[in-house]
Coordinates of N, CA and C in Angstrom, one line a residue:
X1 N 64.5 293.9 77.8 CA 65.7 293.2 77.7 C 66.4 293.2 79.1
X2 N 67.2 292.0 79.6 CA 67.7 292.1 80.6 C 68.8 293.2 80.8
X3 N 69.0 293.6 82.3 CA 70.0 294.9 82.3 C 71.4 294.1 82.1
X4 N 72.0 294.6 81.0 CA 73.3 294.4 81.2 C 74.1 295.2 80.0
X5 N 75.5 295.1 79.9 CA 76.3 295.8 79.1 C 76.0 295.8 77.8
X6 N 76.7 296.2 76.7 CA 76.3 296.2 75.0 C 76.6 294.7 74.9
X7 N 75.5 294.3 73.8 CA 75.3 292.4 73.3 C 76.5 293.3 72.1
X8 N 77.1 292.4 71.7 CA 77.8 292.4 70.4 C 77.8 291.1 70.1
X9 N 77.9 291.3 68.4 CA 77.9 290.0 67.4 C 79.7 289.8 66.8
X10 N 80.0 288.4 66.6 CA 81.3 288.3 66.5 C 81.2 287.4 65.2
X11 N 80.9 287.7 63.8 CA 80.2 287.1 62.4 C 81.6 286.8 61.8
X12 N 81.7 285.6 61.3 CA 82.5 285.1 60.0 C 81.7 284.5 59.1
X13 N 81.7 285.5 57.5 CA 80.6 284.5 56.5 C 80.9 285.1 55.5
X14 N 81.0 284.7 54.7 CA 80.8 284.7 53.4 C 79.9 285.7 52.9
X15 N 80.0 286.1 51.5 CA 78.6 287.5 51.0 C 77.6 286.4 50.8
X16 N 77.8 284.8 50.2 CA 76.1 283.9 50.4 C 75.5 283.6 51.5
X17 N 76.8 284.1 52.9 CA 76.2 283.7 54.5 C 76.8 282.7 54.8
X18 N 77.5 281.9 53.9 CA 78.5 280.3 54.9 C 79.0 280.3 56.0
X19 N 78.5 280.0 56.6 CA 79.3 280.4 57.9 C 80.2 279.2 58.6
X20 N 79.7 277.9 58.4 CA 79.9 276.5 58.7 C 79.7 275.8 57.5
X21 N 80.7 274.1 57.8 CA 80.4 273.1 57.0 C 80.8 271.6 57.8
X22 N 79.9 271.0 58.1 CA 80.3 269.6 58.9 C 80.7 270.3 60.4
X23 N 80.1 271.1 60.9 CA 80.7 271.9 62.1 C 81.4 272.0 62.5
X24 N 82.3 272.9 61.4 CA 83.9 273.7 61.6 C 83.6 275.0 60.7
X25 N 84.6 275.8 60.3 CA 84.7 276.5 59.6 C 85.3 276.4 58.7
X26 N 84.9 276.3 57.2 CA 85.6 276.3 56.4 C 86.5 277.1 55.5
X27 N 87.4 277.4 56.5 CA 88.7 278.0 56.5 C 89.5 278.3 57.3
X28 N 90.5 278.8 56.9 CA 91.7 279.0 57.8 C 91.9 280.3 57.5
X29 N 91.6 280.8 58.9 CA 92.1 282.6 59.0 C 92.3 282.5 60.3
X30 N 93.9 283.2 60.7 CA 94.5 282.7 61.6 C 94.2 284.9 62.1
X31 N 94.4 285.5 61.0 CA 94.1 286.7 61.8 C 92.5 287.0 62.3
X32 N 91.5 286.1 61.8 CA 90.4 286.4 62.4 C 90.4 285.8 63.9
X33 N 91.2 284.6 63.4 CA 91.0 284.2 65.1 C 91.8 285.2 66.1
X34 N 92.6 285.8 65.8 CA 93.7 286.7 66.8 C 92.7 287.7 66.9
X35 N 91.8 288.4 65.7 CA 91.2 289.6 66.2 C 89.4 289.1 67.3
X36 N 89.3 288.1 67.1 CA 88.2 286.9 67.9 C 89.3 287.0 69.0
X37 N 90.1 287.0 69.6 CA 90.6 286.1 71.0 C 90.8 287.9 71.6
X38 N 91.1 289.0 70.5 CA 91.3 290.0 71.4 C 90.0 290.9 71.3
X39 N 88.6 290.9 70.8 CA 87.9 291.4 70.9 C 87.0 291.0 72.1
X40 N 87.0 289.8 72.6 CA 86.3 288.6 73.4 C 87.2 288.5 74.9
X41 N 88.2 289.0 74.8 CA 88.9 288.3 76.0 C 88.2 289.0 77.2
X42 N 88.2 288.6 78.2 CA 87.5 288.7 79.4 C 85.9 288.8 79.4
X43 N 85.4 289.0 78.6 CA 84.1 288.5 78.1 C 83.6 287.5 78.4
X44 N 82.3 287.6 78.3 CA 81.4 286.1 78.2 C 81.0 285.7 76.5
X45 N 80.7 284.7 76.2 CA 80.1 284.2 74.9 C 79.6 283.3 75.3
X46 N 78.5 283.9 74.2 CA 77.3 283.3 73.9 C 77.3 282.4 73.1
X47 N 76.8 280.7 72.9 CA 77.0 280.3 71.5 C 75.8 279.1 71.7
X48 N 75.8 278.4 71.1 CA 74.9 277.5 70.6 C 75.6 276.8 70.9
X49 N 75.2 275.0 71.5 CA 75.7 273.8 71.7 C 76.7 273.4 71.1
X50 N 76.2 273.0 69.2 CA 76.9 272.9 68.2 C 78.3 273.7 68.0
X51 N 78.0 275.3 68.4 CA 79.4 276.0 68.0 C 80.2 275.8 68.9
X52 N 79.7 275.0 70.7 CA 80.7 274.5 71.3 C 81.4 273.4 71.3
X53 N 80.8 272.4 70.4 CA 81.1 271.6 70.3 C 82.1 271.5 69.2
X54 N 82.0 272.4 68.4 CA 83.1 272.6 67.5 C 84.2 272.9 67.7
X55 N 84.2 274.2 68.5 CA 85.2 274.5 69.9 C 86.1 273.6 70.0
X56 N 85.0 272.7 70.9 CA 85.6 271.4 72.2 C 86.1 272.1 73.3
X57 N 86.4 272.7 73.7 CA 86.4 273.7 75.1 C 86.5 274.5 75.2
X58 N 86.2 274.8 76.6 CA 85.8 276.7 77.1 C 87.1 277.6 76.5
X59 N 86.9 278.7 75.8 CA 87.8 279.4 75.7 C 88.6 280.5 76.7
X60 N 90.1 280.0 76.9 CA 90.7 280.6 78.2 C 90.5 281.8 78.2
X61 N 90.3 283.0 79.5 CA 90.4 284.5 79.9 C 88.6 284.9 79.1
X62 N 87.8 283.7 78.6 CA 86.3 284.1 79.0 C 85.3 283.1 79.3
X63 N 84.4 283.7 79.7 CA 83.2 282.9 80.4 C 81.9 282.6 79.2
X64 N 82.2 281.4 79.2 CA 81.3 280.4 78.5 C 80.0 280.0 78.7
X65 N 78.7 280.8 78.0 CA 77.6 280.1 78.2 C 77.0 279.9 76.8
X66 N 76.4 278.4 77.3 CA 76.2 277.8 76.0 C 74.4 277.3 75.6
X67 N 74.1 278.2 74.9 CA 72.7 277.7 74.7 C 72.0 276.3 74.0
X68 N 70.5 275.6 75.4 CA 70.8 274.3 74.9 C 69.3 273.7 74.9
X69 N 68.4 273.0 73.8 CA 67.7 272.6 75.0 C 67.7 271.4 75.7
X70 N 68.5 270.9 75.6 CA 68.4 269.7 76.6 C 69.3 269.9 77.9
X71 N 68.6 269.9 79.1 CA 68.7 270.5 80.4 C 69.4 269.2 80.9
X72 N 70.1 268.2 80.5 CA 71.1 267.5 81.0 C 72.9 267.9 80.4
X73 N 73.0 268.8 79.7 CA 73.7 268.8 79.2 C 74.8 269.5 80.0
X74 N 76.1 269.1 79.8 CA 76.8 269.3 80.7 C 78.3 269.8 80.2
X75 N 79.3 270.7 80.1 CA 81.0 270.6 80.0 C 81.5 271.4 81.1
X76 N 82.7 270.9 81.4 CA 83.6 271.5 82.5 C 83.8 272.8 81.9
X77 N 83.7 273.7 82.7 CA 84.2 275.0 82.8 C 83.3 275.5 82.1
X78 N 81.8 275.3 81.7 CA 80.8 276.0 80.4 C 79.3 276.6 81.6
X79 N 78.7 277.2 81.6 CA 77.7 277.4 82.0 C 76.1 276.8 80.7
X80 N 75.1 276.8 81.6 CA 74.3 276.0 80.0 C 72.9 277.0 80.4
X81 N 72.6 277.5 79.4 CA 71.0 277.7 79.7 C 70.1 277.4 78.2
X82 N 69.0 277.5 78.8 CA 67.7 277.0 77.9 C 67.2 277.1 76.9
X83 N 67.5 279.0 76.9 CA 67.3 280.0 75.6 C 68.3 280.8 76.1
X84 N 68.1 281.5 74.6 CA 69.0 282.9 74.6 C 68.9 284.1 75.5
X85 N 67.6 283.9 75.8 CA 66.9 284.9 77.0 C 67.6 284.8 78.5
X86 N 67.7 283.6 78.7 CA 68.3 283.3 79.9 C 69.5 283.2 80.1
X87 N 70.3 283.0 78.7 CA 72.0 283.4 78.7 C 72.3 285.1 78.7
X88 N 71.2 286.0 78.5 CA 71.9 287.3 78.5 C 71.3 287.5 80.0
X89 N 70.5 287.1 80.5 CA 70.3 287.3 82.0 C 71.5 286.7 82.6
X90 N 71.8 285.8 82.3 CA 73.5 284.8 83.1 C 74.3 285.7 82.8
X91 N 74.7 286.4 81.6 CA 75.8 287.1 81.6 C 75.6 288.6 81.9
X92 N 74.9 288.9 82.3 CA 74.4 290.1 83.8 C 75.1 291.6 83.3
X93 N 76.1 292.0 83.7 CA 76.7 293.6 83.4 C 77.7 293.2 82.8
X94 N 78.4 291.5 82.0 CA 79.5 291.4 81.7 C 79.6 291.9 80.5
X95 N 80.8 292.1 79.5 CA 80.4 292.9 78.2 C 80.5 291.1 77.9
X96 N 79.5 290.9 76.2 CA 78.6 289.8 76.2 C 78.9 289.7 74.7
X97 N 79.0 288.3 74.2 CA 79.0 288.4 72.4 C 78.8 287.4 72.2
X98 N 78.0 287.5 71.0 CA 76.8 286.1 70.6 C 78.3 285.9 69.3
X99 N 78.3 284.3 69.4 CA 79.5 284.2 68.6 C 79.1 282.7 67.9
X100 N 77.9 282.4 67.7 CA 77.3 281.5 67.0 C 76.1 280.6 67.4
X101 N 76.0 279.6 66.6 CA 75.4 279.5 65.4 C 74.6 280.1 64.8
X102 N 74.2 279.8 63.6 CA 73.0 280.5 62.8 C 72.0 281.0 63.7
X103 N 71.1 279.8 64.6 CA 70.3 279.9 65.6 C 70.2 281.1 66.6
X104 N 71.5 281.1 67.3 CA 72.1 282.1 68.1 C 72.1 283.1 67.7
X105 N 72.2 283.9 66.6 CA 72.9 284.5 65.9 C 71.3 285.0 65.7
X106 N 70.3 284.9 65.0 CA 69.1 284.9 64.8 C 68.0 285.6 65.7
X107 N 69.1 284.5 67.1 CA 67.9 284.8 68.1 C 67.9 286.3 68.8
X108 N 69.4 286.5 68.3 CA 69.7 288.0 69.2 C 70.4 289.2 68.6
X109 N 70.4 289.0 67.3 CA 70.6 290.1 66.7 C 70.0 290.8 67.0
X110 N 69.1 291.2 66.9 CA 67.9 292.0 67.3 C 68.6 293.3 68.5
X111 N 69.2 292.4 69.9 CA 69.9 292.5 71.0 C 71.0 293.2 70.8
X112 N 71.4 293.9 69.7 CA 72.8 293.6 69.8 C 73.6 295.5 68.8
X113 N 74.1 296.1 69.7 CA 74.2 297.2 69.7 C 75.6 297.1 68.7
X114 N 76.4 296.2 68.3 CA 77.1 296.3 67.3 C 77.7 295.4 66.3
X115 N 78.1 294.9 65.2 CA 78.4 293.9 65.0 C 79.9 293.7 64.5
X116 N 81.3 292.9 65.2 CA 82.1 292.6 64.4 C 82.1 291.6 63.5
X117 N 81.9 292.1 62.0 CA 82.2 290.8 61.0 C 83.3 290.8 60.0
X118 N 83.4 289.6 59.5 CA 84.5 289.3 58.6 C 83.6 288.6 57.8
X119 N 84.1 289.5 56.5 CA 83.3 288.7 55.2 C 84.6 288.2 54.7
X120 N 84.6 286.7 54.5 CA 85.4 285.9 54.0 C 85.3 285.9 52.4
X121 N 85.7 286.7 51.7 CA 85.9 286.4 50.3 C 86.0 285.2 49.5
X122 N 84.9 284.1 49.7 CA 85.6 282.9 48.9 C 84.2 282.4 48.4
X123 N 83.9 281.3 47.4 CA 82.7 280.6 47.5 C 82.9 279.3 47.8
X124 N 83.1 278.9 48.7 CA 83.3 277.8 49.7 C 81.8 277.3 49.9
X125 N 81.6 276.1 49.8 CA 80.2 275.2 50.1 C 80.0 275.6 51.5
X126 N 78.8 275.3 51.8 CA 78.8 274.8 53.4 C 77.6 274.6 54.0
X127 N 77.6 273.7 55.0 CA 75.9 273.5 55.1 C 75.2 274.1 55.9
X128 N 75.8 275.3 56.7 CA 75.0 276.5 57.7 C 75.1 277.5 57.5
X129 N 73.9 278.8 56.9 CA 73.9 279.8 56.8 C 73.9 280.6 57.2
X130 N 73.7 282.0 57.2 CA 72.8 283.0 58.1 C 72.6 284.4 57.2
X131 N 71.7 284.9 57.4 CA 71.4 285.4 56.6 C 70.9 286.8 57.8
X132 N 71.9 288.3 57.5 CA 71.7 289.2 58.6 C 70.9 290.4 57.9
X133 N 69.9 290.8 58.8 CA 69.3 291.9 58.0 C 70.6 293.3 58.8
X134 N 71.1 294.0 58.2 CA 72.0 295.0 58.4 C 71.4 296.4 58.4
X135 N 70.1 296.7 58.0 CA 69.4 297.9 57.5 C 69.8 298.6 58.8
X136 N 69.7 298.2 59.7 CA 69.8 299.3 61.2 C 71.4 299.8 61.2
X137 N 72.3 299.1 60.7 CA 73.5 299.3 61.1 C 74.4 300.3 60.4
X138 N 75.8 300.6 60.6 CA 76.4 301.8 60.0 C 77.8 301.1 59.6
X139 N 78.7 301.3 59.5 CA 80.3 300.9 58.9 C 80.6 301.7 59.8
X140 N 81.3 301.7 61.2 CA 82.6 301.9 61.6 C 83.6 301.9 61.1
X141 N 84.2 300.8 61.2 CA 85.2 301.0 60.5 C 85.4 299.8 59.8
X142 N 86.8 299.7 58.9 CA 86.7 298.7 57.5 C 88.3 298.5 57.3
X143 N 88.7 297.4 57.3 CA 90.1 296.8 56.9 C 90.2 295.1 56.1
X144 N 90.9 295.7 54.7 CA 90.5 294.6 53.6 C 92.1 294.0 54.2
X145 N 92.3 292.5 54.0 CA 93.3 291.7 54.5 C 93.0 290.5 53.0
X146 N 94.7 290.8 52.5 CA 94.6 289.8 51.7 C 94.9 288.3 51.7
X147 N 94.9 287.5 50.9 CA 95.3 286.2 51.3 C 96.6 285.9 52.0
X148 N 97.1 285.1 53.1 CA 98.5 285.4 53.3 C 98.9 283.2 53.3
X149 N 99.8 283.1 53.6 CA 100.1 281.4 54.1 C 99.4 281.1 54.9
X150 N 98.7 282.4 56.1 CA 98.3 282.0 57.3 C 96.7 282.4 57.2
X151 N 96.2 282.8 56.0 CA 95.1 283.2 55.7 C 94.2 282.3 54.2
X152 N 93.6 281.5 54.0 CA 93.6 281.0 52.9 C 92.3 281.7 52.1
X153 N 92.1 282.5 52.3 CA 91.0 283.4 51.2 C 91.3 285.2 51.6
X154 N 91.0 285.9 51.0 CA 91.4 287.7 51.3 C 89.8 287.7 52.5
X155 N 90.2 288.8 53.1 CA 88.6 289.3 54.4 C 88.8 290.4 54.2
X156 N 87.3 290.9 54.7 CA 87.3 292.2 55.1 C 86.8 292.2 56.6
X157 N 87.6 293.1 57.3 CA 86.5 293.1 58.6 C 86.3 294.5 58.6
X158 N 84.9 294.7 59.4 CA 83.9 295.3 59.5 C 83.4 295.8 61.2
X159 N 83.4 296.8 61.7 CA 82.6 297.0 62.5 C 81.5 297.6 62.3
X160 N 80.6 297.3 62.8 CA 79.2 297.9 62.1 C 78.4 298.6 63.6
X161 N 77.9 299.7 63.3 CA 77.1 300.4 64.7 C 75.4 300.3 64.6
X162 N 75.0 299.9 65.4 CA 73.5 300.0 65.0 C 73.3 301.8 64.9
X163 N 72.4 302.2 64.1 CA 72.5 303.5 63.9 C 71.1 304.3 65.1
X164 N 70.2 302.6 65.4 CA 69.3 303.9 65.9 C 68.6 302.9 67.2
X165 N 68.9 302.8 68.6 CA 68.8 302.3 69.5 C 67.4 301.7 69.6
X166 N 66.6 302.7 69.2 CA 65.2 302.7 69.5 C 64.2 301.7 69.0
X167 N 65.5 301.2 67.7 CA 65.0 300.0 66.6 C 65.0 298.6 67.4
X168 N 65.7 298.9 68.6 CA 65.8 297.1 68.7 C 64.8 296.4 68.9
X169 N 64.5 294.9 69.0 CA 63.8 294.1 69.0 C 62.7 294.1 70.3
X170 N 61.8 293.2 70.2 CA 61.6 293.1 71.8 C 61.9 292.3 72.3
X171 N 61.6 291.9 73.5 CA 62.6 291.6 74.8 C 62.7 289.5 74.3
X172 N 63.1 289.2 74.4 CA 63.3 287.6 74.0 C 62.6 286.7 74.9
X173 N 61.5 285.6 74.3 CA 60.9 285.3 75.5 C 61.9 284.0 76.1

């Protein structure tokens, strides 16, 4: 694995894995995004084309690389690489969070020394899944959030620890 700081995962899904629908999220949780903007700030992220494009721009106070394969691809203020391999070598000793798609999400779990998720309580359709194997990991810590005006389904979020280092993946080609 390339040398650099802890990979962390930054998961919003459902207990059937929804994560997406028509590439947005389907829902509104305005405290996920506040605890997303302060877990990430000065960071780099990681994401898949698609999850940038959902975006639509680089997110202010972090550095943006966006995994792609088409080597023309271009946005102001985004960095692009090939594979996932070559986005955790771009993002070097920065602290680093894979923050989507399914794809992304897949490619580097493996990578990834802890996970912040939010299980969205709802059965909401959607056409992108993901499906995390968790066996390596532990519960940190845990805070159930009910539905609010600014929240349209109850969450839980979750920090999860990988429990045993030695488990990780190998190196991504």
């Amino acid at each position: 694995m390339p040398d650099h700081h802890e990979l962390t995962a930054v998961v919003a899904a459902t207990p059937a894995g929804v994560i997406g629908l028509d590439g947005d999220m389907p829902w509104r949780l305005r405290s996920d995004l506040r605890r997303f903007k302060q877990l990430t700030m000065g960071g780099v992220l990681i994401m898949g084309r698609r999850t940038f494009d959902s975006i639509g721009r680089p997110l202010p106070g972090r550095r943006t690389i966006v995994v792609t394969r088409n080597r023309d691809w271009r946005a102001e203020g985004v960095e692009s690489a090939e594979d996932p391999a070559v986005a955790l070598q771009m993002a070097g000793k920065t602290r680093a969070f894979v923050v989507g798609g399914a794809q992304i999400y897949e490619a580097l779990l493996d990578f990834c020394q802890q996970i912040y998720l939010t299980t969205v309580w709802s059965n909401v359709r959607g056409d992108t899944r993901l499906s995390l194997d968790l066996a390596d990991f532990v519960v940190s810590t845990q805070m159930r959030l009910p539905a609010t005006k600014t929240d349209d389904v109850p969450t839980e979020f979750f920090r999860l620890v990988r429990q045993n280092h030695q488990k990780m993946g190998p190196r991504p080609q």
